[in-house]
Every structure is written in structure tokens, then in C-alpha cells.
Tab-separated table of C-alpha atoms in Angstrom:
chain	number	residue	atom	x	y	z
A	1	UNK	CA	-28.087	9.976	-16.327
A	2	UNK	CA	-29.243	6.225	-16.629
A	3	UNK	CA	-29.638	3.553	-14.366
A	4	UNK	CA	-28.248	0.351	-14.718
A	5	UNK	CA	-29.132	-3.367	-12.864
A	6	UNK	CA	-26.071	-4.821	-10.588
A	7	UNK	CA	-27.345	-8.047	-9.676
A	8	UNK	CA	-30.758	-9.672	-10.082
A	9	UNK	CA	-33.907	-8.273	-9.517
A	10	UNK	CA	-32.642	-6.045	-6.589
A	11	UNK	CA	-29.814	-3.993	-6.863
A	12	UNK	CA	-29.533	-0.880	-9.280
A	13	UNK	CA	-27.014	2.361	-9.739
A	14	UNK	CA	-27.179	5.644	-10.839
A	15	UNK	CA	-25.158	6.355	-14.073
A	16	UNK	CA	-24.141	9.874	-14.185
A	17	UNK	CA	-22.899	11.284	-17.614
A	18	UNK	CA	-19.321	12.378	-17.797
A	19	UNK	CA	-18.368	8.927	-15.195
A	20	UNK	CA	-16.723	5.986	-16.755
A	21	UNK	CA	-18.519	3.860	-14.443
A	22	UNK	CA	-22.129	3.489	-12.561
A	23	UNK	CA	-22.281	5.022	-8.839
A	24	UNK	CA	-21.277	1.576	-7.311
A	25	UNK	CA	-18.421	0.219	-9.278
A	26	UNK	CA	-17.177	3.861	-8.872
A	27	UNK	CA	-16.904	4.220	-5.671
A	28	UNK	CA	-15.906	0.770	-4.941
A	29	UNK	CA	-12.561	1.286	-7.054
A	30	UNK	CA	-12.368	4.567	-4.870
A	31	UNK	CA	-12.389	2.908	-1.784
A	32	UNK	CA	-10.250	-0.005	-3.097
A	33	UNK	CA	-7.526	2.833	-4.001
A	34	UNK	CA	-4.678	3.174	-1.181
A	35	UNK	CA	-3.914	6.576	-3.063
A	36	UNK	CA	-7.019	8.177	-2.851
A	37	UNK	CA	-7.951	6.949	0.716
A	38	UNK	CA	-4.429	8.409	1.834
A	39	UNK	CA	-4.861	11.578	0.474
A	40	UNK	CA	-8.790	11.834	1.405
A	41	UNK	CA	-7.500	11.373	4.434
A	42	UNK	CA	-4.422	13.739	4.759
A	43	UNK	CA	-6.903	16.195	3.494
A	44	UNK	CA	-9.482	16.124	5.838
A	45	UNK	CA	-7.702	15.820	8.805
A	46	UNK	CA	-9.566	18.280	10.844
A	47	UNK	CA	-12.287	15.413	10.796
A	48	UNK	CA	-10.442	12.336	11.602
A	49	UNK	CA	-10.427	10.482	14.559
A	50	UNK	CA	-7.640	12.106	16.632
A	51	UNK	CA	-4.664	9.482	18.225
A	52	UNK	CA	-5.185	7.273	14.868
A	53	UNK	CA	-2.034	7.062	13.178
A	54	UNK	CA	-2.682	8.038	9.029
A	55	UNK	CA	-1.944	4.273	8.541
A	56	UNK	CA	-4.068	2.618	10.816
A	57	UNK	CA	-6.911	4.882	9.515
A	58	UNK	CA	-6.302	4.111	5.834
A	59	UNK	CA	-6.441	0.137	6.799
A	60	UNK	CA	-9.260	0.786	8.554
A	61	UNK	CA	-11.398	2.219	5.509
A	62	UNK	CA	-10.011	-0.296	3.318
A	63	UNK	CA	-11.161	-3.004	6.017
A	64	UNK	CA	-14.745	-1.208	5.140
A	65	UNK	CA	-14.715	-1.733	2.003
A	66	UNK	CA	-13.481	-5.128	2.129
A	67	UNK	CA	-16.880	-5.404	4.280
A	68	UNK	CA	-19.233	-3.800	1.431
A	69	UNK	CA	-17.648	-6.811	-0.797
A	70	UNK	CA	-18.198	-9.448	1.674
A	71	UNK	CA	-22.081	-8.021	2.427
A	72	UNK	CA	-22.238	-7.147	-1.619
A	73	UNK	CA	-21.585	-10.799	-2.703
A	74	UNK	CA	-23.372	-13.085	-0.075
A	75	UNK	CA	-26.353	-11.210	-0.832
A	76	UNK	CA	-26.282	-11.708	-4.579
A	77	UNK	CA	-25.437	-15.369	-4.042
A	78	UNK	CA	-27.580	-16.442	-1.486
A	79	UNK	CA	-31.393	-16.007	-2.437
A	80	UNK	CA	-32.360	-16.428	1.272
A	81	UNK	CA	-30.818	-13.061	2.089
A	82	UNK	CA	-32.084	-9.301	1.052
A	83	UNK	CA	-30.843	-5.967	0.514
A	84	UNK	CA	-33.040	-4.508	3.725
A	85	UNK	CA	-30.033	-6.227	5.917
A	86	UNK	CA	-27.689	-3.784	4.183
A	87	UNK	CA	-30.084	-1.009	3.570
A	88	UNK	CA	-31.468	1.293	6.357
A	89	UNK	CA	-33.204	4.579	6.249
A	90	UNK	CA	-31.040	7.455	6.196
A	91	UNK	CA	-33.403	9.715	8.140
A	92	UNK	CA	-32.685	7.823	11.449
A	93	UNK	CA	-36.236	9.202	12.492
A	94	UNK	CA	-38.159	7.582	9.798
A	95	UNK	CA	-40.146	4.943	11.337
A	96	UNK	CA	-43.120	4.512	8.954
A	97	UNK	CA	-43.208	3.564	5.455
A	98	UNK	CA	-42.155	6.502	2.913
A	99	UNK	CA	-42.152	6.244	-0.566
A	100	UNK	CA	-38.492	6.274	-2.304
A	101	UNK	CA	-37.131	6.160	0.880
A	102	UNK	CA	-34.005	7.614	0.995
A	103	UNK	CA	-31.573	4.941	2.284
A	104	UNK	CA	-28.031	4.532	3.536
A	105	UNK	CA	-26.252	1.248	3.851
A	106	UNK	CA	-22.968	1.732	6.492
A	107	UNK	CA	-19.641	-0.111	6.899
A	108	UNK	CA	-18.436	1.831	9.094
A	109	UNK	CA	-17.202	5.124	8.159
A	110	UNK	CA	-18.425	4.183	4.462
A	111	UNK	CA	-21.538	5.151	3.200
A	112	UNK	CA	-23.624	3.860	0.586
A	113	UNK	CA	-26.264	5.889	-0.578
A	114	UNK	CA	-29.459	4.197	-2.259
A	115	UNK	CA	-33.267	4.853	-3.032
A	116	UNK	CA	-35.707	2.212	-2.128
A	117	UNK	CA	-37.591	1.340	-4.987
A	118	UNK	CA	-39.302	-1.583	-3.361
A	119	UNK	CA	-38.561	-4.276	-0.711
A	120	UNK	CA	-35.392	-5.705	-1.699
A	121	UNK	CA	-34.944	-3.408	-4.301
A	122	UNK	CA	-32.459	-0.295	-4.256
A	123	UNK	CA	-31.089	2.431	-7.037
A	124	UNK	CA	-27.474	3.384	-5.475
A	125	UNK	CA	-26.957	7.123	-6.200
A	126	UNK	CA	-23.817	7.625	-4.566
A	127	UNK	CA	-21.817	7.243	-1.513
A	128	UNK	CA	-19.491	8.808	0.808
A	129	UNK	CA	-16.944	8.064	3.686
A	130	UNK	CA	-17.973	9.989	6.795
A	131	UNK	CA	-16.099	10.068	9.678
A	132	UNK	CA	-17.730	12.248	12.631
A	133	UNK	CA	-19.373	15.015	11.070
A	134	UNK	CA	-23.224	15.755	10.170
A	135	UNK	CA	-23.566	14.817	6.244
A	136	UNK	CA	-24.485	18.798	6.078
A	137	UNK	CA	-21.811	19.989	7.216
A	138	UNK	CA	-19.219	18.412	5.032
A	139	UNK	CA	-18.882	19.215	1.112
A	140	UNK	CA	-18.290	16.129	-0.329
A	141	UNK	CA	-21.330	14.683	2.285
A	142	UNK	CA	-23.437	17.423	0.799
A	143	UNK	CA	-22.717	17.122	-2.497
A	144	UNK	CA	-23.854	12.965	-2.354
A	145	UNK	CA	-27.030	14.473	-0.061
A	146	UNK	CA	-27.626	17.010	-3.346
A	147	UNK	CA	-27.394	13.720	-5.357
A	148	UNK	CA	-29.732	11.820	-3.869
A	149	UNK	CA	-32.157	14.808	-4.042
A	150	UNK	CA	-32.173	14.988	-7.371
A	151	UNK	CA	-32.037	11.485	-8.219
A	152	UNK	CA	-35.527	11.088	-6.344
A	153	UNK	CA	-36.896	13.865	-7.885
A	154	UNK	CA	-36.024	12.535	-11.267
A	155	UNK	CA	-37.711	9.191	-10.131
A	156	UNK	CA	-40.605	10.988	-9.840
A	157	UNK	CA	-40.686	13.121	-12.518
A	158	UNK	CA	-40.716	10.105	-14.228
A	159	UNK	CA	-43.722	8.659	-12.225
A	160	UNK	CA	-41.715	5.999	-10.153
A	161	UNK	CA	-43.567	5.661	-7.465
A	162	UNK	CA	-43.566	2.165	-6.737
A	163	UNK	CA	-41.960	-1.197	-8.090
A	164	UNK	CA	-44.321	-1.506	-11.166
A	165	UNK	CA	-43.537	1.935	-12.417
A	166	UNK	CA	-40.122	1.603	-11.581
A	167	UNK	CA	-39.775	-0.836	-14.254
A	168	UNK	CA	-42.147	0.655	-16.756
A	169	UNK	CA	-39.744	3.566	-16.642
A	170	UNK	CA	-36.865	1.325	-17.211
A	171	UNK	CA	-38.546	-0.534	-20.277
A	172	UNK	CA	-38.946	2.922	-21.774
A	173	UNK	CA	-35.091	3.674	-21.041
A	174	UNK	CA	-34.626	0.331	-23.211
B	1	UNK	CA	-47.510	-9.054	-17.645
B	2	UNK	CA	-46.564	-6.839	-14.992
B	3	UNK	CA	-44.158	-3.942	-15.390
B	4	UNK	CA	-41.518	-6.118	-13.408
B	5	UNK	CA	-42.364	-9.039	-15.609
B	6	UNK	CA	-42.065	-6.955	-18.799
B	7	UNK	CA	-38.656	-5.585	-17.544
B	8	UNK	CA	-37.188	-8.742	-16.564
B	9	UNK	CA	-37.612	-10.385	-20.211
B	10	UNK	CA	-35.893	-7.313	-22.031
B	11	UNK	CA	-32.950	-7.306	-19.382
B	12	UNK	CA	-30.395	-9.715	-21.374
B	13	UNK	CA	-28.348	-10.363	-17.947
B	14	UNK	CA	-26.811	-8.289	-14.887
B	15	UNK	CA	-23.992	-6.288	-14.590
B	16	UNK	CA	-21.268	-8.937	-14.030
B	17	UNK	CA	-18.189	-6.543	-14.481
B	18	UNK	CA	-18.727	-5.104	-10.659
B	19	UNK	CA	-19.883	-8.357	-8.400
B	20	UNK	CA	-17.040	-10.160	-10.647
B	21	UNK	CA	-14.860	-7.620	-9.111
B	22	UNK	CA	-15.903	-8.000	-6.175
B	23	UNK	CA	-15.577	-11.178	-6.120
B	24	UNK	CA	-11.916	-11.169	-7.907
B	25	UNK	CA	-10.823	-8.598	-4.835
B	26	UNK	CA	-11.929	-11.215	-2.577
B	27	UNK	CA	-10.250	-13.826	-3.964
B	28	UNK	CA	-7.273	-11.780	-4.099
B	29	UNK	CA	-7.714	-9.776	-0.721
B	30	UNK	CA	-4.386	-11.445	0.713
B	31	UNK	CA	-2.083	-10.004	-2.210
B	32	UNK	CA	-4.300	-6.921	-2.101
B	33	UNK	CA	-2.950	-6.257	1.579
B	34	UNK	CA	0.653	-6.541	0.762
B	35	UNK	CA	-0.277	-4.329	-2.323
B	36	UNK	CA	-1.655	-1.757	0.131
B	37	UNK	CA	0.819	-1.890	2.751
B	38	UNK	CA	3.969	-1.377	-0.084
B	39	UNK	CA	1.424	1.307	-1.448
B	40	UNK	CA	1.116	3.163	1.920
B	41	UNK	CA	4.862	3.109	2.654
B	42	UNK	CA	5.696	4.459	-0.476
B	43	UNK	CA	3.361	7.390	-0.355
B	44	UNK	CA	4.332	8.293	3.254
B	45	UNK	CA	7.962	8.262	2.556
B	46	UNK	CA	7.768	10.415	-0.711
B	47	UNK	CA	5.899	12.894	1.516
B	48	UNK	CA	8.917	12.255	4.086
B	49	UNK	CA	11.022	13.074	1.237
B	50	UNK	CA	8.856	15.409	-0.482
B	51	UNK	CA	9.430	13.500	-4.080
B	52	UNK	CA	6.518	13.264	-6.070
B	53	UNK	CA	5.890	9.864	-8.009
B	54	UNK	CA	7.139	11.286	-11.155
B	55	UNK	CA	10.774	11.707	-9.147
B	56	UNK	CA	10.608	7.942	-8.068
B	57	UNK	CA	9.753	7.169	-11.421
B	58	UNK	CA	12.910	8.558	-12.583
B	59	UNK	CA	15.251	7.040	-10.132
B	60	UNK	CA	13.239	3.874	-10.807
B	61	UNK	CA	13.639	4.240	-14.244
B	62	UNK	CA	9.689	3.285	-14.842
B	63	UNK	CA	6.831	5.401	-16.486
B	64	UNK	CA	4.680	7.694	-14.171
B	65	UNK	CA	2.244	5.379	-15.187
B	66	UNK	CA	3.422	2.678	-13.454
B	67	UNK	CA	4.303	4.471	-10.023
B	68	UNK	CA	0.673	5.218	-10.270
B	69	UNK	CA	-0.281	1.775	-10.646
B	70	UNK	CA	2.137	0.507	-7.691
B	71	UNK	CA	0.089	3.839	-5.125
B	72	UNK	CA	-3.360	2.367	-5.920
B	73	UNK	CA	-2.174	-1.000	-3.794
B	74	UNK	CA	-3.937	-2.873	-7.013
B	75	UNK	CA	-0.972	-4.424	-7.966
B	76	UNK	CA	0.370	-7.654	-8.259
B	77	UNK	CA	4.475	-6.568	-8.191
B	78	UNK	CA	7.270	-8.017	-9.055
B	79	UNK	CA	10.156	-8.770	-7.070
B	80	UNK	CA	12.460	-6.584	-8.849
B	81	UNK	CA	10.035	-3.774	-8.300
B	82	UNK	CA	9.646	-4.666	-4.624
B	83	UNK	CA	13.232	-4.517	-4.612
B	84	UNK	CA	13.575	-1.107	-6.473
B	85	UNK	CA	11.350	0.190	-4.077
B	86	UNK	CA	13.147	-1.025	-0.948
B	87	UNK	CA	16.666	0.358	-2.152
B	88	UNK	CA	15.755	3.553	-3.332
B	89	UNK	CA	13.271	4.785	-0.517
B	90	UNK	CA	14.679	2.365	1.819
B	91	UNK	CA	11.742	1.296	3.065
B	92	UNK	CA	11.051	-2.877	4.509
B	93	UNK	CA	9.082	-4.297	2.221
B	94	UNK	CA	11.021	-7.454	1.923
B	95	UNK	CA	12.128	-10.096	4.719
B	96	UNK	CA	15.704	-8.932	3.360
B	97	UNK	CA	15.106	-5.434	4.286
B	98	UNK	CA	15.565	-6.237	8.021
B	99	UNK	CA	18.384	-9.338	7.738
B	100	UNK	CA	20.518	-6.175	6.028
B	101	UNK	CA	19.671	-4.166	8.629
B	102	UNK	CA	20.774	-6.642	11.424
B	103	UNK	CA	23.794	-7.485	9.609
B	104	UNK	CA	24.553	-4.186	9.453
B	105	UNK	CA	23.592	-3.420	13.052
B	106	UNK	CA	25.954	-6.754	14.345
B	107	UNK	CA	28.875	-5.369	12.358
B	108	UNK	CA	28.701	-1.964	14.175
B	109	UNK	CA	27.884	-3.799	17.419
B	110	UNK	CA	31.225	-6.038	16.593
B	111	UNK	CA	33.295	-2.749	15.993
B	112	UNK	CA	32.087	-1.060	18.887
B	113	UNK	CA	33.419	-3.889	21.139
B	114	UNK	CA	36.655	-3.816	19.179
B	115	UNK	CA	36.997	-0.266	19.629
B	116	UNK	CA	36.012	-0.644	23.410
B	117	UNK	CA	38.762	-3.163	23.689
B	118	UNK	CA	41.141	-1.141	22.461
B	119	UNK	CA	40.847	1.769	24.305
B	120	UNK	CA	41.013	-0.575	27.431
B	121	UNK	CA	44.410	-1.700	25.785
B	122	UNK	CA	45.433	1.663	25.513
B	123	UNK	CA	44.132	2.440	29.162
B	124	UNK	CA	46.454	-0.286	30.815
B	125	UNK	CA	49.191	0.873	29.029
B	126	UNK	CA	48.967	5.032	29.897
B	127	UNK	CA	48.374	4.166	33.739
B	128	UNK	CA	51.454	1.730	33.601
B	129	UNK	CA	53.523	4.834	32.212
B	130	UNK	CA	51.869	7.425	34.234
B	131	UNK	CA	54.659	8.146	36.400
B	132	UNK	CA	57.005	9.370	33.203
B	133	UNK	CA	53.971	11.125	31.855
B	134	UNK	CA	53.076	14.584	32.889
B	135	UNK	CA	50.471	15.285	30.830
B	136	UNK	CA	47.924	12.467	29.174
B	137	UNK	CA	45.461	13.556	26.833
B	138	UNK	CA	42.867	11.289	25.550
B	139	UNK	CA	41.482	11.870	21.898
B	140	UNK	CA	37.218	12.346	22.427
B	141	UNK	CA	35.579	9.281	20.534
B	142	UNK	CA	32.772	9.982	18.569
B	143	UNK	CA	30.496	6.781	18.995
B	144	UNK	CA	28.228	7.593	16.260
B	145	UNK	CA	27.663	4.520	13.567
B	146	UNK	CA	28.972	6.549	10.664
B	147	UNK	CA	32.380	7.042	12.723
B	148	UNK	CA	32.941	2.986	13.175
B	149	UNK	CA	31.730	2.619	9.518
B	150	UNK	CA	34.979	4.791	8.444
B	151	UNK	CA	37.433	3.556	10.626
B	152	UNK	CA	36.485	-0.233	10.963
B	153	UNK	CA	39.250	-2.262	12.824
């Protein structure tokens, strides 16, 4: 895996081996894909909002997505904004200041999934859409909750604690 | 030199492939939605039919590639494909879809009234002979669309 810079200063991904693309471009094209959404969500049907027509649903994800785009690109063009509008903790409990905080950023029933490096700075390693289920309980929500795990723990097997080592461990990527 | 400092000097620029597609779906989000919408119609009918995209690709005479293409709602399509798609799923996804449909609809209203008129023709004339006839027997009219189709006046 590598990570890669998105925009700026701020904004980072997760670049497993075996993908074509970095976490965020990834799932973006996923969630841009009328295919995929309609069969993600013939398939998990048992988890879907009940009384919403298929359609209404699909337009309704894509309308998400259309959202992370919006958010994605004001924030990259407008220095007065920041990533912590996007990004909140995904422990809903955490209410003090951990270190790579584990972080979700939410359209929705989209989920980004991100590590926060520093203030205004995030490393997306995944995402997921979620409709009304506990990200445990689901295998595709697990499997981006497994991700994250071991994203952090490579952070910090490779001493990124902070910012400043953060970037020391990317200059050694170089 | 920080760490930060260090980092930014070797990065030679940011990854403009995914905010410049962000920012081309934006630009685009109106033909995007018509994408979708012909993309969603198509995969719920070939589940109504229970085709799969390489069967529409044959009767559309297009490479499986293609159908793919048209599914992920990315694509910018033609007319002739939008027409394709209409006529051989019959599915609306052109403003023509639903003038055929009412054309069709005011013929069969228009036979229905002939065929109504008729029978009120024919109606006048039994109960004017109904004291030489014993026995009048009236044919059952199927009313169905197909039925005025066949035997349009």
C-alpha cells in the first residue's frame, strides 16, 4: 500500500495494491455507477429503507455522492474552509483529542472513511454506504472498519504520530 | 525545515485526475441525470425481462462493452442509441415515446367510438324487426385493444 496527496496540504488516500485507483477516486466512480448502486442495492435489500421504491433509493445515493463532490471541491478551492467541516470522529463518543483519530465524513447514507493526521489533514482509507445497520454488523461495513484498523496500525508502525512524522514518512516513501 | 516543509518541496503537484473529476461530473451533473435515469430503466426492465446486457447487446447489435458503458449512467448517448433503447425494451426515454403512445391510445379511443356506434346502428335496426324475429342473438364483443387493432373500421 501507498498513500497518495488529493489536494493541497490536506487531503490524502490510501493506495491499496491490486486497485487501479487510490481509496477516493475509487469509490467515487463506485458511487457515480448507476450499475453498481442498483445492484448494491437489490442485494442488500433486507437493509434498505422499507416503502422506498429501488429507484428512488438509487437517486437518492447518487444525490450523496453528488454531495461528496460539491463538499470535495469547495473545500479544495476555497482556502477559508477545512476538512474538519467534512470530517467527524467516527467513535460518536470521542470527545477529547486522540491521536490518528479515526474519522468518518457522512453524506447521508455514504461514508467516507479517513485518519486524522492533523487539523485539516486526513488519509482516506476507505468508505462505505450504510443504510441502518451498526458498521459491525454488516460485511462490507466490517471489512472498511478492518481497513481502517490496519491502516492506523501501519501509520504507526511507521512512527506517524503526528503531522511532522507524517511527512517524514512520506519523504521516505519518495 | 520541518518535515511538512521538506515534504511539500519534493511533492511536484496534487492529484488532479480525481478533483478534475469531480469537478467534470459537476459540470456535467445535468447530462449525468438523464444518463442515470436511461441507465436505471434499462436495468429494471432487463430484470423485468430477465435479459442480461449481453442479450440487449445482440438485439442492439452493439458490443457488451458498450451496454456496459450505457448501465454505468456515464454516458453521453446518442440519439440513435436512445432510440434503440426505447424500441427494443420499450421503455420512455424520449418525448416521442409518449406522443406514440397517445397516438396510439386516440386511435383505439377513435375505434372504440366507431365500434360503439355501430352496434347502436345495429341495435335500432334488431328492435325495429323484433316482431319477425324470434330469436336475436348478439355476438359478445371483446373490448380489449388488441381486438380493435385487428378489426379497425
Amino acid at each position: 500500500m501507498k498513500i497518495v496527496r488529493t489536494f493541497a496540504d490536506q487531503l490524502f488516500a490510501f493506495h491499496f495494491d491490486g486497485e487501479k485507483m487510490n481509496e477516493l477516486p475509487r469509490l467515487l466512480t463506485l458511487w457515480n455507477d448507476t450499475e453498481y448502486l442498483h445492484e448494491f442495492v437489490t442485494s442488500n435489500k433486507l437493509d434498505v429503507p422499507q416503502n422506498v421504491p429501488i429507484r428512488t433509493l438509487v437517486f437518492q445515493l447518487i444525490d450523496n455522492a453528488n454531495d461528496i463532490d460539491e463538499a470535495l471541491n469547495e473545500i479544495s478551492k476555497d482556502s477559508e474552509r477545512s476538512l474538519e467541516e467534512f470530517f467527524k470522529p467516527l467513535d460518536n463518543q470521542e470527545y477529547h483529542i486522540v491521536e490518528l483519530s479515526k474519522q468518518k465524513g457522512r453524506k447521508n447514507f455514504l461514508r467516507l472513511f479517513a485518519i486524522k493526521i492533523d487539523n485539516n489533514c486526513f488519509v482516506i482509507t476507505g468508505g462505505a454506504i450504510k443504510f441502518h445497520h451498526l458498521n459491525k454488523d454488516r460485511t462490507h461495513t466490517q471489512k472498511e472498519m478492518q481497513k481502517i484498523n490496519s491502516c492506523r496500525d501501519y501509520l504507526k508502525d511507521n512512527n506517524v504520530f503526528d503531522a511532522d512524522s507524517f511527512y517524514e514518512f512520506l519523504n521516505e516513501q519518495q | 525545515m520541518t518535515n511538512k516543509e521538506k515534504f511539500l518541496q519534493l511533492v511536484s503537484g496534487e492529484d488532479t485526475k480525481t478533483l478534475a473529476e469531480v469537478r467534470k461530473r459537476i459540470k456535467n451533473r445535468a447530462m449525468l441525470r438523464e444518463s442515470q435515469q436511461i441507465a436505471l430503466k434499462v436495468l429494471m426492465k432487463l430484470d423485468d425481462l430477465g435479459w442480461s446486457q449481453k442479450d440487449l447487446a445482440k438485439e442492439m447489435g452493439v458490443s457488451p462493452q458498450q451496454i456496459t458503458k450505457i448501465v454505468s449512467g456515464k454516458e453521453n448517448l446518442t440519439i440513435e442509441t436512445q432510440i434503440k433503447l426505447q424500441n427494443i425494451l420499450d421503455i420512455p426515454v424520449l418525448a416521442s415515446y409518449y406522443e406514440n403512445k397517445m397516438t396510439e391510445m386516440d386511435q383505439w379511443v377513435l375505434n372504440i367510438e366507431r365500434r360503439v356506434e355501430k352496434l347502436a346502428v345495429q341495435s335500432i335496426h334488431i328492435s325495429n324487426n323484433y316482431q319477425e324475429s324470434k330469436i336475436v342473438r348478439l355476438e359478445s364483443v371483446n373490448y380489449s385493444k388488441e381486438n380493435f387493432q385487428l378489426q379497425a373500421v
